[in-house]
mmCIF file of C-alpha atoms in Angstrom:
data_model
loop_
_atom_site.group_PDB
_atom_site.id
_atom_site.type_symbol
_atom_site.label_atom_id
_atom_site.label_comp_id
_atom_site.label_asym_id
_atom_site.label_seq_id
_atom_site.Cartn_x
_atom_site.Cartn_y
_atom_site.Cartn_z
ATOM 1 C CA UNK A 5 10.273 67.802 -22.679
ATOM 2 C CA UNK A 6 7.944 64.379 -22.774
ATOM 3 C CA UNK A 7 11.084 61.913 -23.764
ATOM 4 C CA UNK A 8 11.214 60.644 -20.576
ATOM 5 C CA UNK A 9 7.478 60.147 -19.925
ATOM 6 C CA UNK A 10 7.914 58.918 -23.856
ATOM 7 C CA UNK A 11 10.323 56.220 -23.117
ATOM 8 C CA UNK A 12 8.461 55.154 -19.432
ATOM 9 C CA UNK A 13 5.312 54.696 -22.001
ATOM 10 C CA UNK A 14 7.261 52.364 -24.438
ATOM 11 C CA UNK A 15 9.000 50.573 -21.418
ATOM 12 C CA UNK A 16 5.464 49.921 -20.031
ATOM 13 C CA UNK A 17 4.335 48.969 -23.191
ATOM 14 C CA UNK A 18 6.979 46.231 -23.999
ATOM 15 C CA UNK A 19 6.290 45.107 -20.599
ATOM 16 C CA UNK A 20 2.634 44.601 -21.543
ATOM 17 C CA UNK A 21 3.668 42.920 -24.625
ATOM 18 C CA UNK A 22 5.876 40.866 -22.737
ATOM 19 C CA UNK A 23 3.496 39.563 -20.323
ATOM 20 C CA UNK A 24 0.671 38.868 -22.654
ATOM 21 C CA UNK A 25 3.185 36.710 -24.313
ATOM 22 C CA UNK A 26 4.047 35.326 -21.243
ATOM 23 C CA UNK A 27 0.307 34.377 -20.693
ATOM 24 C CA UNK A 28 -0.481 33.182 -23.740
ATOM 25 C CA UNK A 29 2.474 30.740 -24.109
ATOM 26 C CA UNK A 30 2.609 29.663 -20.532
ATOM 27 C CA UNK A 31 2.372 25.824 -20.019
ATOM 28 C CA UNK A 32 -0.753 26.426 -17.452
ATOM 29 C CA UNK A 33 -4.374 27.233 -18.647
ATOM 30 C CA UNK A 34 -5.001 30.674 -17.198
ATOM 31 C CA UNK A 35 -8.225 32.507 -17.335
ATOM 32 C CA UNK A 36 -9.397 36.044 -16.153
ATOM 33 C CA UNK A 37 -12.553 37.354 -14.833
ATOM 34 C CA UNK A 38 -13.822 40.791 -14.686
ATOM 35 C CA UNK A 39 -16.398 41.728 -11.654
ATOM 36 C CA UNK A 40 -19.359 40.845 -13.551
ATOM 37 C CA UNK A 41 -18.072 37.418 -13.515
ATOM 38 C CA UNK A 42 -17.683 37.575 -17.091
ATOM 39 C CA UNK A 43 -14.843 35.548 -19.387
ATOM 40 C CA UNK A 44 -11.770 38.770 -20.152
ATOM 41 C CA UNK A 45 -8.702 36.204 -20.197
ATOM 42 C CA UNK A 46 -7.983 33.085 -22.101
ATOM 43 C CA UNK A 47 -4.729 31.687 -22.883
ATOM 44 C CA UNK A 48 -3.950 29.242 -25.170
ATOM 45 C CA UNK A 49 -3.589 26.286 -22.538
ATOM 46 C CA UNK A 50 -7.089 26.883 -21.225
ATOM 47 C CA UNK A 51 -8.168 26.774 -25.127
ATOM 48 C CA UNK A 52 -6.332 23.658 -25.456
ATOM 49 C CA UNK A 53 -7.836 21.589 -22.616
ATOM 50 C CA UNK A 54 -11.389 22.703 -22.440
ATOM 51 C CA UNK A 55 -11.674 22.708 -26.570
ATOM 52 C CA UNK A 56 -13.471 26.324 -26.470
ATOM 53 C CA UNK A 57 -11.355 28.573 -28.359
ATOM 54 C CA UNK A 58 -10.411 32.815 -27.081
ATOM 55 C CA UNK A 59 -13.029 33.627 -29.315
ATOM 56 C CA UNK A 60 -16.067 31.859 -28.188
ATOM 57 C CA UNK A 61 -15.131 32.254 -24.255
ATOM 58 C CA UNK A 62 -14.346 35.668 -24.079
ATOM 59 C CA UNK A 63 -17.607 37.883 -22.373
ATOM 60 C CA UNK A 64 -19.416 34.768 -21.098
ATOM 61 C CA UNK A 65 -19.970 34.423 -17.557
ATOM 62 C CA UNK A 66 -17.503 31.513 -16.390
ATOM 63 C CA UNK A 67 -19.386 30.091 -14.055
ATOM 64 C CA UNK A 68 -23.029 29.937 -15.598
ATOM 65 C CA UNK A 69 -21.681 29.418 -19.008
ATOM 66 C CA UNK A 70 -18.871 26.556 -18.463
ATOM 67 C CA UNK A 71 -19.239 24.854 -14.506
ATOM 68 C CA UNK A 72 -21.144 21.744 -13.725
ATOM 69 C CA UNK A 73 -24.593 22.485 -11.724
ATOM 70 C CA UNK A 74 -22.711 20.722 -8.592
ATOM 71 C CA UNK A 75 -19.322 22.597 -8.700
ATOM 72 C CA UNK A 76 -20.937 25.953 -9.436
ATOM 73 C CA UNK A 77 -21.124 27.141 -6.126
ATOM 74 C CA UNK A 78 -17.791 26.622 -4.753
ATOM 75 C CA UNK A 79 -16.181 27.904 -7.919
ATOM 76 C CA UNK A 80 -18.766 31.192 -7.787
ATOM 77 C CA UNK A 81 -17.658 31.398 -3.722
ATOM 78 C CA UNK A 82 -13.610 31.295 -4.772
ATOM 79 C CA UNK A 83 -14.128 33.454 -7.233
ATOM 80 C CA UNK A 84 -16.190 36.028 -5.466
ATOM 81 C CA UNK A 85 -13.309 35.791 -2.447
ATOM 82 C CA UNK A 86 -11.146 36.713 -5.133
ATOM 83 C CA UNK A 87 -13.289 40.119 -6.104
ATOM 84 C CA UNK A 88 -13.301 40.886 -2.250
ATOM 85 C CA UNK A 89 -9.280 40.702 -2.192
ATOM 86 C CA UNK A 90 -9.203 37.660 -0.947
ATOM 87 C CA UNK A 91 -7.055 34.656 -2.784
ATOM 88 C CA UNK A 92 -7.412 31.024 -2.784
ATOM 89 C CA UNK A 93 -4.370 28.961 -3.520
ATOM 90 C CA UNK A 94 -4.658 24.848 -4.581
ATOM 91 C CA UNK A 95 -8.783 24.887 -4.885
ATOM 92 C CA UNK A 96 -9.750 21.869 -6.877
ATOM 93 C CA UNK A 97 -12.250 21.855 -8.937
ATOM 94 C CA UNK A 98 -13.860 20.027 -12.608
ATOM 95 C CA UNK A 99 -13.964 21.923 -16.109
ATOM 96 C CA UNK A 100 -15.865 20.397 -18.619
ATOM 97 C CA UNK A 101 -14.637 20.491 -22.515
ATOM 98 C CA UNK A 102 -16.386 21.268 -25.116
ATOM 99 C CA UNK A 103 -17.009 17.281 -25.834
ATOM 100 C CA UNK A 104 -18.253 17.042 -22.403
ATOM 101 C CA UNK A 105 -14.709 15.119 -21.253
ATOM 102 C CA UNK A 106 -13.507 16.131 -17.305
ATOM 103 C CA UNK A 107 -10.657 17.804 -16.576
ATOM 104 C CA UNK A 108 -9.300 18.424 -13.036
ATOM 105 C CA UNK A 109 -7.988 21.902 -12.310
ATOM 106 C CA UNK A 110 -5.809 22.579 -9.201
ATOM 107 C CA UNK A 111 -6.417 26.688 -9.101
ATOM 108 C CA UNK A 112 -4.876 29.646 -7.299
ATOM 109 C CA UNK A 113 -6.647 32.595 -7.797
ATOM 110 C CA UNK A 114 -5.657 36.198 -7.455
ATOM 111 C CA UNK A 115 -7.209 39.614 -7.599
ATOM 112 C CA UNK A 116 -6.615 41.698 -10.389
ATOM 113 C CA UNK A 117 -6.746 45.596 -9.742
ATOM 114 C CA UNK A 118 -6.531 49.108 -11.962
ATOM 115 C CA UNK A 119 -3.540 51.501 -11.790
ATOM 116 C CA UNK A 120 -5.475 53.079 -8.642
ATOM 117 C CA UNK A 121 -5.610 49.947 -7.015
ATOM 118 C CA UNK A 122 -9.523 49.237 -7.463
ATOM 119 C CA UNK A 123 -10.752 45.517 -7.915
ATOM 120 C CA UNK A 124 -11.292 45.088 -11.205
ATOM 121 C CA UNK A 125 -11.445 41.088 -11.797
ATOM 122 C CA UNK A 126 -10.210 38.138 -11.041
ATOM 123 C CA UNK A 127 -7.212 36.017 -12.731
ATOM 124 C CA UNK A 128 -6.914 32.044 -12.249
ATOM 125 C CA UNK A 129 -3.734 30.081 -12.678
ATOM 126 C CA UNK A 130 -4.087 26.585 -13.425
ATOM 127 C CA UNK A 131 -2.860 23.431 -13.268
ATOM 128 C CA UNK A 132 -4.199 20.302 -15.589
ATOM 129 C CA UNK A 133 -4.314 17.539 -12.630
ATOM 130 C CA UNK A 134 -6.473 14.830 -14.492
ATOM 131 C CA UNK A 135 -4.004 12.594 -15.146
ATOM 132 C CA UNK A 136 -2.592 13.118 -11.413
ATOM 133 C CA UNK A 137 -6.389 12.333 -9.978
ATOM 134 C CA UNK A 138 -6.097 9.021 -12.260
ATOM 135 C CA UNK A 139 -2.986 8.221 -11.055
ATOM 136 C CA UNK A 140 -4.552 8.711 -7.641
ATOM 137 C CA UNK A 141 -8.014 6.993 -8.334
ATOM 138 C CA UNK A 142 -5.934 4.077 -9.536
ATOM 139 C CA UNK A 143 -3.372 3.916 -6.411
ATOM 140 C CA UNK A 144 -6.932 4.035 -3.812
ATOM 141 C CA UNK A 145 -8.495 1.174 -6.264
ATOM 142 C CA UNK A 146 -5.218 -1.240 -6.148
ATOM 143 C CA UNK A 147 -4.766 0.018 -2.190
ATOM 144 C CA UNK A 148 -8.248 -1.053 -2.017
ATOM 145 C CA UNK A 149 -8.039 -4.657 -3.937
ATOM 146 C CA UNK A 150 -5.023 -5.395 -1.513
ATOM 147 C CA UNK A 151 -6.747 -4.406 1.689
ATOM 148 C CA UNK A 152 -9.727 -6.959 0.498
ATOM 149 C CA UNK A 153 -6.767 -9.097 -0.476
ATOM 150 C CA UNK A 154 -5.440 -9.460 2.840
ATOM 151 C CA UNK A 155 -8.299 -9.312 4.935
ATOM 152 C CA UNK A 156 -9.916 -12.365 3.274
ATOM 153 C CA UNK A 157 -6.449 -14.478 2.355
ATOM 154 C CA UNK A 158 -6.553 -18.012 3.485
ATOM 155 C CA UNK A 159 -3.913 -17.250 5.428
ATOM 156 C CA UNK A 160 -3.023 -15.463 8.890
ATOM 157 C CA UNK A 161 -1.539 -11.914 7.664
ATOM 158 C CA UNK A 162 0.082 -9.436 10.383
ATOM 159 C CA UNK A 163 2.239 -6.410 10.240
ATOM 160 C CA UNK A 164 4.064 -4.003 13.035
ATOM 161 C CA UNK A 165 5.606 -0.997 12.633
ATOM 162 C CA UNK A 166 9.719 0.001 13.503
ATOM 163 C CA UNK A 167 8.221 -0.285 16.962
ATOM 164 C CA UNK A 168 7.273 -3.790 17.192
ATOM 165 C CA UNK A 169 3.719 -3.207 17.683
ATOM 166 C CA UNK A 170 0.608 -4.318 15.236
ATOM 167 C CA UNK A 171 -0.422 -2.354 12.508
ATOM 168 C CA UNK A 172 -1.548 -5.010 10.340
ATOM 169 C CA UNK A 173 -3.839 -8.047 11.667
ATOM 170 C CA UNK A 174 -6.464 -9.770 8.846
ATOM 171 C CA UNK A 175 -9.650 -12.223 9.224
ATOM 172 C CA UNK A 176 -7.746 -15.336 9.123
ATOM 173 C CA UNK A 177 -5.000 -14.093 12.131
ATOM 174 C CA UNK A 178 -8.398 -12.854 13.953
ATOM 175 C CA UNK A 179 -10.068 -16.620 13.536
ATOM 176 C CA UNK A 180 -7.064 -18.572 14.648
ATOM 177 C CA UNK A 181 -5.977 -16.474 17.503
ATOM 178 C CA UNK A 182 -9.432 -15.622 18.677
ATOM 179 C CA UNK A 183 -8.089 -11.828 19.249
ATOM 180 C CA UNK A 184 -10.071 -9.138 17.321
ATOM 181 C CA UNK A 185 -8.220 -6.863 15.201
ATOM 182 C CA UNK A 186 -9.334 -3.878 17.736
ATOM 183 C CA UNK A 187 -7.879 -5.763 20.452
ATOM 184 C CA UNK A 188 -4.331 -6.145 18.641
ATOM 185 C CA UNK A 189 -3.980 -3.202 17.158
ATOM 186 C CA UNK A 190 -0.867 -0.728 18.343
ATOM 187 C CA UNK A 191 -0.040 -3.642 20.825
ATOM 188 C CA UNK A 192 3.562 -4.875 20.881
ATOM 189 C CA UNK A 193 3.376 -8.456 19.054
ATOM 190 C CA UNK A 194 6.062 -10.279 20.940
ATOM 191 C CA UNK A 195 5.637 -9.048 24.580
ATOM 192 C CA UNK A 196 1.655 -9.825 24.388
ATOM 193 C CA UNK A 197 1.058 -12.624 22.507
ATOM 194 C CA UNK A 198 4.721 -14.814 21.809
ATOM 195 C CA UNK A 199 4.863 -17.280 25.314
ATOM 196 C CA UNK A 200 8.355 -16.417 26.883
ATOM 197 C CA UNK A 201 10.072 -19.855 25.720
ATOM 198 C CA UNK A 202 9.454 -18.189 21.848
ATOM 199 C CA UNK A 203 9.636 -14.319 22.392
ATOM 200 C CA UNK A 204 13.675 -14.509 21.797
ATOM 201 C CA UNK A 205 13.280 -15.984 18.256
ATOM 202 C CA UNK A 206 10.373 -14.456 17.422
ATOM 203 C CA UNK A 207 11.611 -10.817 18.095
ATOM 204 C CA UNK A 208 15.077 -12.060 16.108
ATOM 205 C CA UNK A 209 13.232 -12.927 12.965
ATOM 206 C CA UNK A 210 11.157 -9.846 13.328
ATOM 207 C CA UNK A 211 14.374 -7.497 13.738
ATOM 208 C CA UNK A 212 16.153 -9.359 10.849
ATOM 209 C CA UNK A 213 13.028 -8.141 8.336
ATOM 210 C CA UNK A 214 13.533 -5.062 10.340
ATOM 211 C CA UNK A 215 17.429 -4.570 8.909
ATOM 212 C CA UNK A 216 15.403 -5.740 5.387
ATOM 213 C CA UNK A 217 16.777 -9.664 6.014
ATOM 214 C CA UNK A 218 13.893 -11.603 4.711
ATOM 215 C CA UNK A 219 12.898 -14.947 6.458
ATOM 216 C CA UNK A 220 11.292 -17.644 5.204
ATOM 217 C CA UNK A 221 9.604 -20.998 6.721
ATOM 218 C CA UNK A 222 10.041 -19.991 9.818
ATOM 219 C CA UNK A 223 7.960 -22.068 12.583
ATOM 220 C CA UNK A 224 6.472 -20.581 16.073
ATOM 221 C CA UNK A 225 4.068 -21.083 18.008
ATOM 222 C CA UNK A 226 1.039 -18.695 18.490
ATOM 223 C CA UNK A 227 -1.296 -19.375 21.586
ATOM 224 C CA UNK A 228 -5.375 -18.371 21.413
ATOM 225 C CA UNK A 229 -7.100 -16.095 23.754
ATOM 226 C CA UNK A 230 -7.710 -19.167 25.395
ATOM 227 C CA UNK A 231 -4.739 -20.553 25.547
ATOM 228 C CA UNK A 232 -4.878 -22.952 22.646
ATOM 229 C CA UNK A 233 -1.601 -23.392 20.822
ATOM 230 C CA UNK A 234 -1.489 -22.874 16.755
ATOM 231 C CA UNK A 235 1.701 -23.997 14.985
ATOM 232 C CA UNK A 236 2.713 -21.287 12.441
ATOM 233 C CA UNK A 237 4.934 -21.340 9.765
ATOM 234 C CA UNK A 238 5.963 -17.654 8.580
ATOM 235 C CA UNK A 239 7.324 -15.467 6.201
ATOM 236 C CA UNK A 240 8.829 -12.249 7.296
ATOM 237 C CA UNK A 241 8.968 -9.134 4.647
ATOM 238 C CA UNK A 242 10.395 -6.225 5.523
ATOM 239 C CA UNK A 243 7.815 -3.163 4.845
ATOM 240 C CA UNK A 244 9.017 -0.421 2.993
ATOM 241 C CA UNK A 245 7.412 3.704 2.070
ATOM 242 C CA UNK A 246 7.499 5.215 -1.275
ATOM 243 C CA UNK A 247 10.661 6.537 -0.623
ATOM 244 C CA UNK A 248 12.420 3.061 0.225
ATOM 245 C CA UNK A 249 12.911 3.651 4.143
ATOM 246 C CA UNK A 250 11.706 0.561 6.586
ATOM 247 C CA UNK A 251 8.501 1.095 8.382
ATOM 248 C CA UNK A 252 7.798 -2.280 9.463
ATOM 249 C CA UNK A 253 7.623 -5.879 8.987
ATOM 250 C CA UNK A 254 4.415 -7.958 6.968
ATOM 251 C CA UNK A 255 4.416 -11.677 7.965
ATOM 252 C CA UNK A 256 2.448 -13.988 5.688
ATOM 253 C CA UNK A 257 1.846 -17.278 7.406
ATOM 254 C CA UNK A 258 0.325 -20.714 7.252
ATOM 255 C CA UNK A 259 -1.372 -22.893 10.326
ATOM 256 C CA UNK A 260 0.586 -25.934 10.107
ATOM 257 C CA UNK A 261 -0.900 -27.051 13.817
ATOM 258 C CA UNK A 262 -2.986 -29.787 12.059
ATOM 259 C CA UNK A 263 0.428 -30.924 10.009
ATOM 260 C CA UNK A 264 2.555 -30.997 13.423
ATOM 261 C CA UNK A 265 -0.127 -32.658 15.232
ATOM 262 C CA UNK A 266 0.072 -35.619 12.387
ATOM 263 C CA UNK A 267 3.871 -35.533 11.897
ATOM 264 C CA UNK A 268 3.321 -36.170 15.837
ATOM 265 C CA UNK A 269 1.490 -39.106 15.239
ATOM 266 C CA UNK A 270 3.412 -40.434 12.521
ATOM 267 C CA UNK A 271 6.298 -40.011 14.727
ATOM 268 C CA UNK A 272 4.565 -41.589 17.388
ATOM 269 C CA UNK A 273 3.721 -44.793 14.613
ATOM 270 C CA UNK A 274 6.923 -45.085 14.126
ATOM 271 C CA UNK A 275 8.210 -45.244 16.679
ATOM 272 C CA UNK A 276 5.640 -47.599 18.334
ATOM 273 C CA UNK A 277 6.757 -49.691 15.533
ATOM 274 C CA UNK A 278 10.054 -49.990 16.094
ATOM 275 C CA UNK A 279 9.662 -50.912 19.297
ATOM 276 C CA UNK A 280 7.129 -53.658 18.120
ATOM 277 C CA UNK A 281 9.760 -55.024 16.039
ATOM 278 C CA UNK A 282 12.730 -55.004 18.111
ATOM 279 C CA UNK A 283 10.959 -56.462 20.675
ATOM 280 C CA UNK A 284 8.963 -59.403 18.323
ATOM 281 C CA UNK A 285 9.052 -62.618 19.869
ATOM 282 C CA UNK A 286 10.703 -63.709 16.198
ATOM 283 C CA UNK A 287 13.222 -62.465 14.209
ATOM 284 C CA UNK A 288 12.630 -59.772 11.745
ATOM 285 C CA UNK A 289 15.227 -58.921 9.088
ATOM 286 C CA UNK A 290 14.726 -56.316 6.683
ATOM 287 C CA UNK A 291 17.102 -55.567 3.424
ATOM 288 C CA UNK A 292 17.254 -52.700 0.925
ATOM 289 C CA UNK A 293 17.338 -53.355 -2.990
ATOM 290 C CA UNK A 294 20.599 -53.750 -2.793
ATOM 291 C CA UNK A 295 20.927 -56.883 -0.764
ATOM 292 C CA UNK A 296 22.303 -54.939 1.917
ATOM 293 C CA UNK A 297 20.614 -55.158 5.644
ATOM 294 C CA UNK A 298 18.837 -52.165 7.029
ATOM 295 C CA UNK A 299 16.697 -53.819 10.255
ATOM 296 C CA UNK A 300 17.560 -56.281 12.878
ATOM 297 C CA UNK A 301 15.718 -57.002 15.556
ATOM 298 C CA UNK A 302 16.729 -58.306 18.788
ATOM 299 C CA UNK A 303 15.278 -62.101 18.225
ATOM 300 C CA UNK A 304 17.536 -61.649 15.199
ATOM 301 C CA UNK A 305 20.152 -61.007 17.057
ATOM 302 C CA UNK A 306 19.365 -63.801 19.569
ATOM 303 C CA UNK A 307 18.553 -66.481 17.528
ATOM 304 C CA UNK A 308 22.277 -66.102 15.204
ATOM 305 C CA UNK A 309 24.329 -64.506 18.200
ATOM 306 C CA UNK A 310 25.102 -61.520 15.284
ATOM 307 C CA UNK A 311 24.870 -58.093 16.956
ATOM 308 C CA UNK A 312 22.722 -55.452 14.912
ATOM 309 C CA UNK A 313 25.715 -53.309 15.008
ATOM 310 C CA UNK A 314 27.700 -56.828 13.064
ATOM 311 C CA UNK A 315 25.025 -57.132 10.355
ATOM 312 C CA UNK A 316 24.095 -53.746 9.670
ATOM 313 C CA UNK A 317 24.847 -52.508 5.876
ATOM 314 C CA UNK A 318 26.342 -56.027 5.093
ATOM 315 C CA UNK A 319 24.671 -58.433 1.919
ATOM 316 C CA UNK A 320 22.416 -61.055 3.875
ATOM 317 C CA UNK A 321 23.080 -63.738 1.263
ATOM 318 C CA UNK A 322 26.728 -63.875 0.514
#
């Protein structure tokens, strides 16, 4: 009585069905090997992305027939780990379509034996990562326009991590403070280089950004290597990761020390001045367009016996 060994044959045989359909529909391009090397699987994915149909594939020799000269031998050596028993998971590598287009494969390779367990080939499952390695390619070039970006602003650029200390210093921060990036880098921003009188509300601004408060136009002082001071005026970002957590803090800023130094002087003018006029040996009057007086000096004062406080804001004529 064979029914038994009858229906175990049919069972095994819908199985087989089964998994060639499997193969041939999956959403992966998946090829097979035998231990010559040569092409004995071809699913309908790897016809679709390479352009070489089942029919022209199958009995070719993978490698000589449809690698690059430069990727051929570290396909051939993940392959031949494969005929020794020995898989590779994630191996990257280029296939090259019929119209001579690249597509990046991400492969895991596994051996294939016989029903007595002998090495008989070698089957690769694959997975189409061109558009991925674009992705990526693009993500380095922009990474890479924004590191030139900010190492060659017109402006001093810094960063520090959740911790406080520098991860982030560019050319202009370098030529104002005099401190090379290798000599601020991992060092804690506000106990090293904020003076004492400033540390307090520099380290609040920097905590705000930390919490993801922004702040803007925000002036401290900075002081050289040697000791010279630098007015800055500051922007504080908070710094974020793919995923949206805080990492640090990015602070765009502008030297403003040649702006103080004349808002200084002008303050200095003016005030020179207004102790020129209140002290004129004649009196000076000033009015505004309205008739109204806005200056009185003292000989002003003298001369009519009216107070600056009596005449101030009142019409000079009537």
């Amino acid at each position: 009585d064979i029914t038994e060994r009858k229906e175990a044959e049919a069972e095994l045989e819908r199985m087989a069905q089964d998994l060639r359909l499997l193969i041939d529909t999956a959403n992966a391009p998946i090829f097979g090997i035998d231990k010559d090397g040569n092409v004995n699987e071809w699913n309908n994915k790897a016809a679709e992305i390479t352009k070489y149909t089942q029919e022209s594939v199958m009995g070719r020799n993978l490698v000589d027939d449809f690698i690059r000269q430069e990727y051929k031998t570290a396909v051939r050596r993940a392959l031949a780990n494969g005929l020794r028993g020995e898989e590779t998971s994630n191996f990257e590598f280029p296939l090259f379509t019929r119209d001579q287009e690249r597509v990046d494969i991400l492969l895991n390779c596994t051996t294939r034996r016989d029903a007595s367990g002998q090495i008989v080939g070698v089957v690769g499952v694959g997975q189409d990562i061109t558009e991925r390695k674009q992705a990526e390619a693009e993500l380095e070039r922009v990474a890479t326009d924004l590191r030139t970006l900010i190492d060659t602003a017109n402006a001093p650029i810094f960063g520090i991590d959740k911790y406080g200390l520098v991860n982030e210093w560019n050319n202009m921060a370098r030529d104002i403070t005099e401190y090379s990036k290798e000599e601020v880098m991992g060092r804690n921003l506000v106990e090293e280089f904020i003076t004492g009188k400033y540390r307090k509300s520099v380290k609040r601004v920097l905590d705000n950004a930390l919490r993801g408060q922004v702040t803007t136009n925000f002036e401290f002082p900075l002081f050289t290597k040697h000791h010279a001071r630098v007015d800055v005026l500051l922007n504080a970002t908070t710094r974020r990761d793919v995923q949206g957590n805080i990492v640090g803090v990015v602070g765009v800023g502008q030297d403003i020390t040649e702006r103080k130094k004349a808002e200084l002087e002008l303050e200095r003018v003016a005030k020179d001045l207004r102790t020129l006029i209140n002290t004129a040996n004649a009196p000076i009057f000033g009015i505004d367009k309205d008739g109204l007086v806005n200056e009185w000096n003292n000989k002003s004062a003298e001369i009519t016996k009216f107070s600056q406080a009596e005449v101030m804001g009142k019409n000079l004529v009537d």
